[in-house]
CSV table of C-alpha atoms and ligand atoms in Angstrom, one decimal:
chain,number,residue,atom,x,y,z
A,1,UNK,CA,5.1,9.4,1.7
A,2,UNK,CA,7.1,7.4,-0.7
A,3,UNK,CA,9.9,8.4,-3.0
A,4,UNK,CA,12.5,9.7,0.4
A,5,UNK,CA,14.9,7.0,-0.7
A,6,UNK,CA,15.2,7.8,-4.3
A,7,UNK,CA,15.0,11.7,-3.6
A,8,UNK,CA,18.2,11.1,-1.3
A,9,UNK,CA,19.8,9.2,-4.0
A,10,UNK,CA,19.3,11.5,-6.8
A,11,UNK,CA,20.7,14.2,-4.3
A,12,UNK,CA,24.1,12.2,-3.1
A,13,UNK,CA,22.3,12.2,0.3
A,14,UNK,CA,21.6,9.1,2.7
A,15,UNK,CA,18.6,7.6,3.0
A,16,UNK,CA,17.8,8.4,6.4
A,17,UNK,CA,18.6,12.1,5.3
A,18,UNK,CA,15.9,11.7,2.8
A,19,UNK,CA,13.5,10.3,5.5
A,20,UNK,CA,14.7,13.5,7.2
A,21,UNK,CA,13.3,15.8,4.5
A,22,UNK,CA,10.3,14.1,4.1
A,23,UNK,CA,9.6,14.6,7.4
A,24,UNK,CA,10.0,18.1,7.1
A,25,UNK,CA,7.3,18.3,4.5
A,26,UNK,CA,4.7,17.1,7.2
A,27,UNK,CA,4.1,20.3,8.9
A,28,UNK,CA,3.6,22.3,5.6
A,29,UNK,CA,1.1,19.9,4.1
A,30,UNK,CA,-1.0,19.4,7.5
A,31,UNK,CA,-1.3,23.3,7.6
A,32,UNK,CA,-2.4,23.8,4.1
A,33,UNK,CA,-5.2,20.8,4.5
A,34,UNK,CA,-6.4,22.4,7.6
A,35,UNK,CA,-6.6,25.9,6.1
A,36,UNK,CA,-8.6,24.5,3.3
A,37,UNK,CA,-10.9,22.4,5.6
A,38,UNK,CA,-9.5,18.9,5.5
A,39,UNK,CA,-10.7,17.4,8.9
A,40,UNK,CA,-8.9,14.0,8.8
A,41,UNK,CA,-5.6,13.4,7.2
A,42,UNK,CA,-3.5,9.9,7.3
A,43,UNK,CA,0.5,9.5,6.6
A,44,UNK,CA,1.5,6.2,5.8
A,45,UNK,CA,5.0,6.5,7.7
A,46,UNK,CA,6.0,2.8,8.4
A,47,UNK,CA,4.4,0.0,6.8
A,48,UNK,CA,4.4,-3.5,8.6
A,49,UNK,CA,6.5,-4.8,5.7
A,50,UNK,CA,8.9,-2.1,6.3
A,51,UNK,CA,10.3,-3.8,9.4
A,52,UNK,CA,12.1,-6.0,7.1
A,53,UNK,CA,14.5,-2.7,5.7
A,54,UNK,CA,18.0,-2.8,7.1
A,55,UNK,CA,18.2,-2.3,11.0
A,56,UNK,CA,19.9,0.9,10.6
A,57,UNK,CA,17.2,2.6,8.3
A,58,UNK,CA,14.5,1.2,10.8
A,59,UNK,CA,16.3,2.8,13.7
A,60,UNK,CA,16.8,6.1,12.1
A,61,UNK,CA,13.1,5.8,11.0
A,62,UNK,CA,12.1,5.5,15.0
A,63,UNK,CA,14.4,8.1,15.9
A,64,UNK,CA,13.0,10.8,13.5
A,65,UNK,CA,9.4,10.0,14.5
A,66,UNK,CA,10.5,10.2,18.4
A,67,UNK,CA,12.0,13.5,17.2
A,68,UNK,CA,9.1,14.5,15.3
A,69,UNK,CA,6.6,13.8,17.8
A,70,UNK,CA,9.2,15.7,20.9
A,71,UNK,CA,9.8,18.9,18.7
A,72,UNK,CA,6.3,19.3,17.0
A,73,UNK,CA,3.7,18.3,19.9
A,74,UNK,CA,3.9,22.1,21.2
A,75,UNK,CA,2.9,23.5,18.0
A,76,UNK,CA,0.2,20.7,17.2
A,77,UNK,CA,-1.6,21.7,20.4
A,78,UNK,CA,-0.9,25.6,19.3
A,79,UNK,CA,-2.6,24.6,15.7
A,80,UNK,CA,-5.4,22.4,16.9
A,81,UNK,CA,-4.1,19.5,15.5
A,82,UNK,CA,-5.1,16.0,17.1
A,83,UNK,CA,-2.3,13.3,16.5
A,84,UNK,CA,-3.5,9.7,16.4
A,85,UNK,CA,-1.8,6.7,15.5
A,86,UNK,CA,-3.3,3.3,13.5
A,87,UNK,CA,-1.2,-0.2,13.6
A,88,UNK,CA,0.1,-2.6,15.4
A,89,UNK,CA,1.8,-0.1,17.8
A,90,UNK,CA,2.9,-2.5,20.1
A,91,UNK,CA,5.8,-3.8,18.1
A,92,UNK,CA,7.0,-0.1,18.5
A,93,UNK,CA,10.0,1.0,20.5
A,94,UNK,CA,9.0,1.1,24.4
A,95,UNK,CA,10.1,4.9,24.2
A,96,UNK,CA,8.0,5.5,20.7
A,97,UNK,CA,5.1,4.1,22.1
A,98,UNK,CA,5.4,6.4,25.4
A,99,UNK,CA,6.1,9.5,23.1
A,100,UNK,CA,3.0,8.5,20.8
A,101,UNK,CA,1.0,8.3,23.9
A,102,UNK,CA,1.8,11.4,25.4
A,103,UNK,CA,1.3,13.2,22.1
A,104,UNK,CA,-2.2,11.4,21.7
A,105,UNK,CA,-3.1,12.7,25.2
A,106,UNK,CA,-1.7,16.2,24.9
A,107,UNK,CA,-3.0,16.8,21.5
A,108,UNK,CA,-6.8,15.1,22.0
A,109,UNK,CA,-8.5,18.4,22.2
A,110,UNK,CA,-7.3,19.7,18.7
A,111,UNK,CA,-10.4,20.4,16.7
A,112,UNK,CA,-9.0,22.2,13.5
A,113,UNK,CA,-7.5,18.6,11.9
A,114,UNK,CA,-6.8,15.3,12.7
A,115,UNK,CA,-3.3,14.1,11.9
A,116,UNK,CA,-3.3,10.1,11.8
A,117,UNK,CA,0.2,8.5,11.3
A,118,UNK,CA,0.1,4.8,10.3
A,119,UNK,CA,2.9,3.1,11.9
A,120,UNK,CA,3.9,-0.7,11.6
A,121,UNK,CA,0.6,-0.5,9.7
A,122,UNK,CA,-0.7,-2.9,7.2
A,123,UNK,CA,-4.0,-3.4,6.2
A,124,UNK,CA,-4.3,-7.1,6.1
A,125,UNK,CA,-3.0,-7.3,9.6
A,126,UNK,CA,-5.0,-4.8,10.8
A,127,UNK,CA,-8.3,-7.0,9.4
A,128,UNK,CA,-7.3,-9.8,10.8
A,129,UNK,CA,-6.5,-8.1,14.3
A,130,UNK,CA,-10.3,-6.9,14.0
A,131,UNK,CA,-11.4,-10.6,13.1
A,132,UNK,CA,-9.7,-12.1,16.1
A,133,UNK,CA,-11.1,-9.5,18.3
A,134,UNK,CA,-14.5,-9.9,16.7
A,135,UNK,CA,-14.3,-13.6,17.7
A,136,UNK,CA,-13.0,-13.3,21.4
A,137,UNK,CA,-15.8,-11.2,21.8
A,138,UNK,CA,-18.2,-13.9,20.8
A,139,UNK,CA,-20.1,-11.8,18.1
A,140,UNK,CA,-22.0,-14.0,16.3
A,141,UNK,CA,-22.7,-12.3,13.1
A,142,UNK,CA,-20.8,-9.5,11.6
A,143,UNK,CA,-22.0,-6.1,9.6
A,144,UNK,CA,-20.1,-3.4,8.1
A,145,UNK,CA,-20.8,-1.3,10.8
A,146,UNK,CA,-19.5,-3.6,13.4
A,147,UNK,CA,-16.5,-4.4,11.4
A,148,UNK,CA,-16.0,-0.5,10.8
A,149,UNK,CA,-15.9,-0.1,14.9
A,150,UNK,CA,-13.4,-3.4,15.1
A,151,UNK,CA,-10.7,-1.6,12.8
A,152,UNK,CA,-7.8,0.8,14.1
A,153,UNK,CA,-9.8,3.5,12.0
A,154,UNK,CA,-12.8,2.9,14.0
A,155,UNK,CA,-13.0,6.6,14.9
A,156,UNK,CA,-12.4,8.2,11.5
A,157,UNK,CA,-14.4,8.5,8.5
A,158,UNK,CA,-13.4,6.4,5.1
A,159,UNK,CA,-10.8,8.4,3.2
A,160,UNK,CA,-12.0,10.5,0.3
A,161,UNK,CA,-8.8,11.1,-1.6
A,162,UNK,CA,-5.6,9.0,-1.7
A,163,UNK,CA,-2.6,10.4,-3.0
A,164,UNK,CA,0.6,8.2,-3.6
A,165,UNK,CA,3.7,9.9,-4.4
A,166,UNK,CA,6.8,8.8,-6.7
A,167,UNK,CA,5.1,7.3,-9.3
A,168,UNK,CA,4.2,3.9,-7.8
A,169,UNK,CA,1.0,2.7,-8.8
A,170,UNK,CA,-0.6,0.2,-5.9
A,171,UNK,CA,-2.0,0.6,-2.7
A,172,UNK,CA,1.0,-1.5,-0.9
A,173,UNK,CA,-1.8,-2.9,2.0
A,174,UNK,CA,-2.8,0.8,3.1
A,175,UNK,CA,-6.6,0.7,4.2
A,176,UNK,CA,-8.0,-1.9,1.7
A,177,UNK,CA,-11.2,-2.0,3.3
A,178,UNK,CA,-11.5,1.5,3.8
A,179,UNK,CA,-10.2,2.3,0.3
A,180,UNK,CA,-13.7,1.1,-1.3
A,181,UNK,CA,-15.3,4.4,-2.1
A,182,UNK,CA,-11.7,6.4,-2.3
A,183,UNK,CA,-10.7,8.8,-5.3
A,184,UNK,CA,-7.1,7.6,-6.2
A,185,UNK,CA,-4.4,10.3,-6.9
A,186,UNK,CA,-0.9,8.9,-8.2
A,187,UNK,CA,1.7,11.2,-9.2
A,188,UNK,CA,5.5,11.2,-10.3
A,189,UNK,CA,6.5,13.6,-7.5
A,190,UNK,CA,9.1,12.3,-4.8
A,191,UNK,CA,7.7,12.8,-1.3
A,192,UNK,CA,10.3,15.5,-0.4
A,193,UNK,CA,9.3,17.5,-3.3
A,194,UNK,CA,5.6,17.2,-2.6
A,195,UNK,CA,4.7,21.0,-2.0
A,196,UNK,CA,1.7,23.5,-2.0
A,197,UNK,CA,1.5,23.4,-5.9
A,198,UNK,CA,1.3,19.6,-5.7
A,199,UNK,CA,-0.9,19.4,-3.7
A,200,UNK,CA,-3.1,21.9,-5.4
A,201,UNK,CA,-2.7,19.5,-8.4
A,202,UNK,CA,-4.1,16.6,-6.2
A,203,UNK,CA,-6.9,18.6,-5.0
A,204,UNK,CA,-8.1,20.1,-8.5
A,205,UNK,CA,-7.7,16.4,-9.8
A,206,UNK,CA,-10.2,15.2,-7.0
A,207,UNK,CA,-12.7,17.9,-7.6
A,208,UNK,CA,-13.3,17.2,-10.9
A,209,UNK,CA,-14.0,13.5,-9.9
A,210,UNK,CA,-18.0,12.6,-10.1
A,211,UNK,CA,-18.4,10.3,-7.0
A,212,UNK,CA,-21.3,8.2,-7.7
A,213,UNK,CA,-21.1,5.1,-5.1
A,214,UNK,CA,-22.2,2.9,-7.8
A,215,UNK,CA,-25.5,4.8,-8.5
A,216,UNK,CA,-25.9,6.7,-12.0
A,217,UNK,CA,-24.6,10.4,-12.7
A,218,UNK,CA,-28.5,11.6,-12.5
A,219,UNK,CA,-28.9,10.3,-8.9
A,220,UNK,CA,-25.8,12.1,-7.8
A,221,UNK,CA,-26.0,15.4,-9.5
B,301,LIG,C1,9.1,6.0,1.8
B,301,LIG,O1,9.8,6.1,1.0
B,301,LIG,C2,9.1,6.1,3.1
B,301,LIG,C3,9.2,5.8,4.2
B,301,LIG,C4,8.8,4.3,4.5
B,301,LIG,C5,9.4,6.4,5.5
B,301,LIG,C6,8.4,7.7,5.6
B,301,LIG,C7,8.7,8.7,7.1
B,301,LIG,C8,8.8,9.6,7.0
B,301,LIG,C9,8.3,10.6,5.8
B,301,LIG,C10,9.3,10.6,8.2
B,301,LIG,C11,8.5,10.0,9.4
B,301,LIG,C12,7.4,10.4,9.7
B,301,LIG,C13,6.7,11.1,10.7
B,301,LIG,C14,5.1,11.2,10.5
B,301,LIG,C15,7.3,12.0,11.2
B,301,LIG,P1,11.1,5.0,0.6
B,301,LIG,O2,12.2,5.1,1.6
B,301,LIG,O3,10.2,3.6,0.2
B,301,LIG,O4,11.4,5.5,-0.8
B,301,LIG,P2,12.1,4.9,-2.5
B,301,LIG,O5,11.0,3.9,-2.6
B,301,LIG,O6,12.3,6.1,-3.2
B,301,LIG,O7,13.5,4.0,-1.6
């Protein structure tokens, strides 16, 4: 969800306000994805590296997350949204951890769509946590399946489509292992402006791709 800061600067607003507008986009996008039959959507909300931002911005984001969870969880239950988090949750403020736990518990029956929020998330860190967990368990030989199971994303399929907003053309430490065969879509649109028409463009682009997974065109037809 990149571009909140630039969107705020362009509109003469604070970065915190940019994030607030960014958070407002989420509900509509989840609904649209749900209506289209998308079963899992992951939102990269706070990276491991984002801890290095000015403390007032980090605080504003943590408060925004708490507000989002507390104000939206009733609606999530009604709409069949299951809420989950990936990342180094233990680094988050205790109150936010509590809100996350409660929201996960409350929404666990949601069967229309799973909304995964990546918080304090970094893929390299996730991979190292997984490796160290396997070492501690004394696992001798690691297969792809065993490694998949050790990641934060163990319960979720690999993404089919990655959308990055704001004209940045990089992965920024996001699901490096899981993205092996994901289709990538980049747009210059800033996240607070990412609306139904923008989502449609991304889905149309995705639907025109031929996913060969290393095979030939004839094999996958
Ligand atoms: C990147 O834009 C965005 C973030 C670091 C925060 C994203 C968080 C939210 C949209 C709100 C909270 C999330 C939930 C799930 C309620 P940036 O600040 O890097 O923008 P810039 O590159 O234009 O400065």
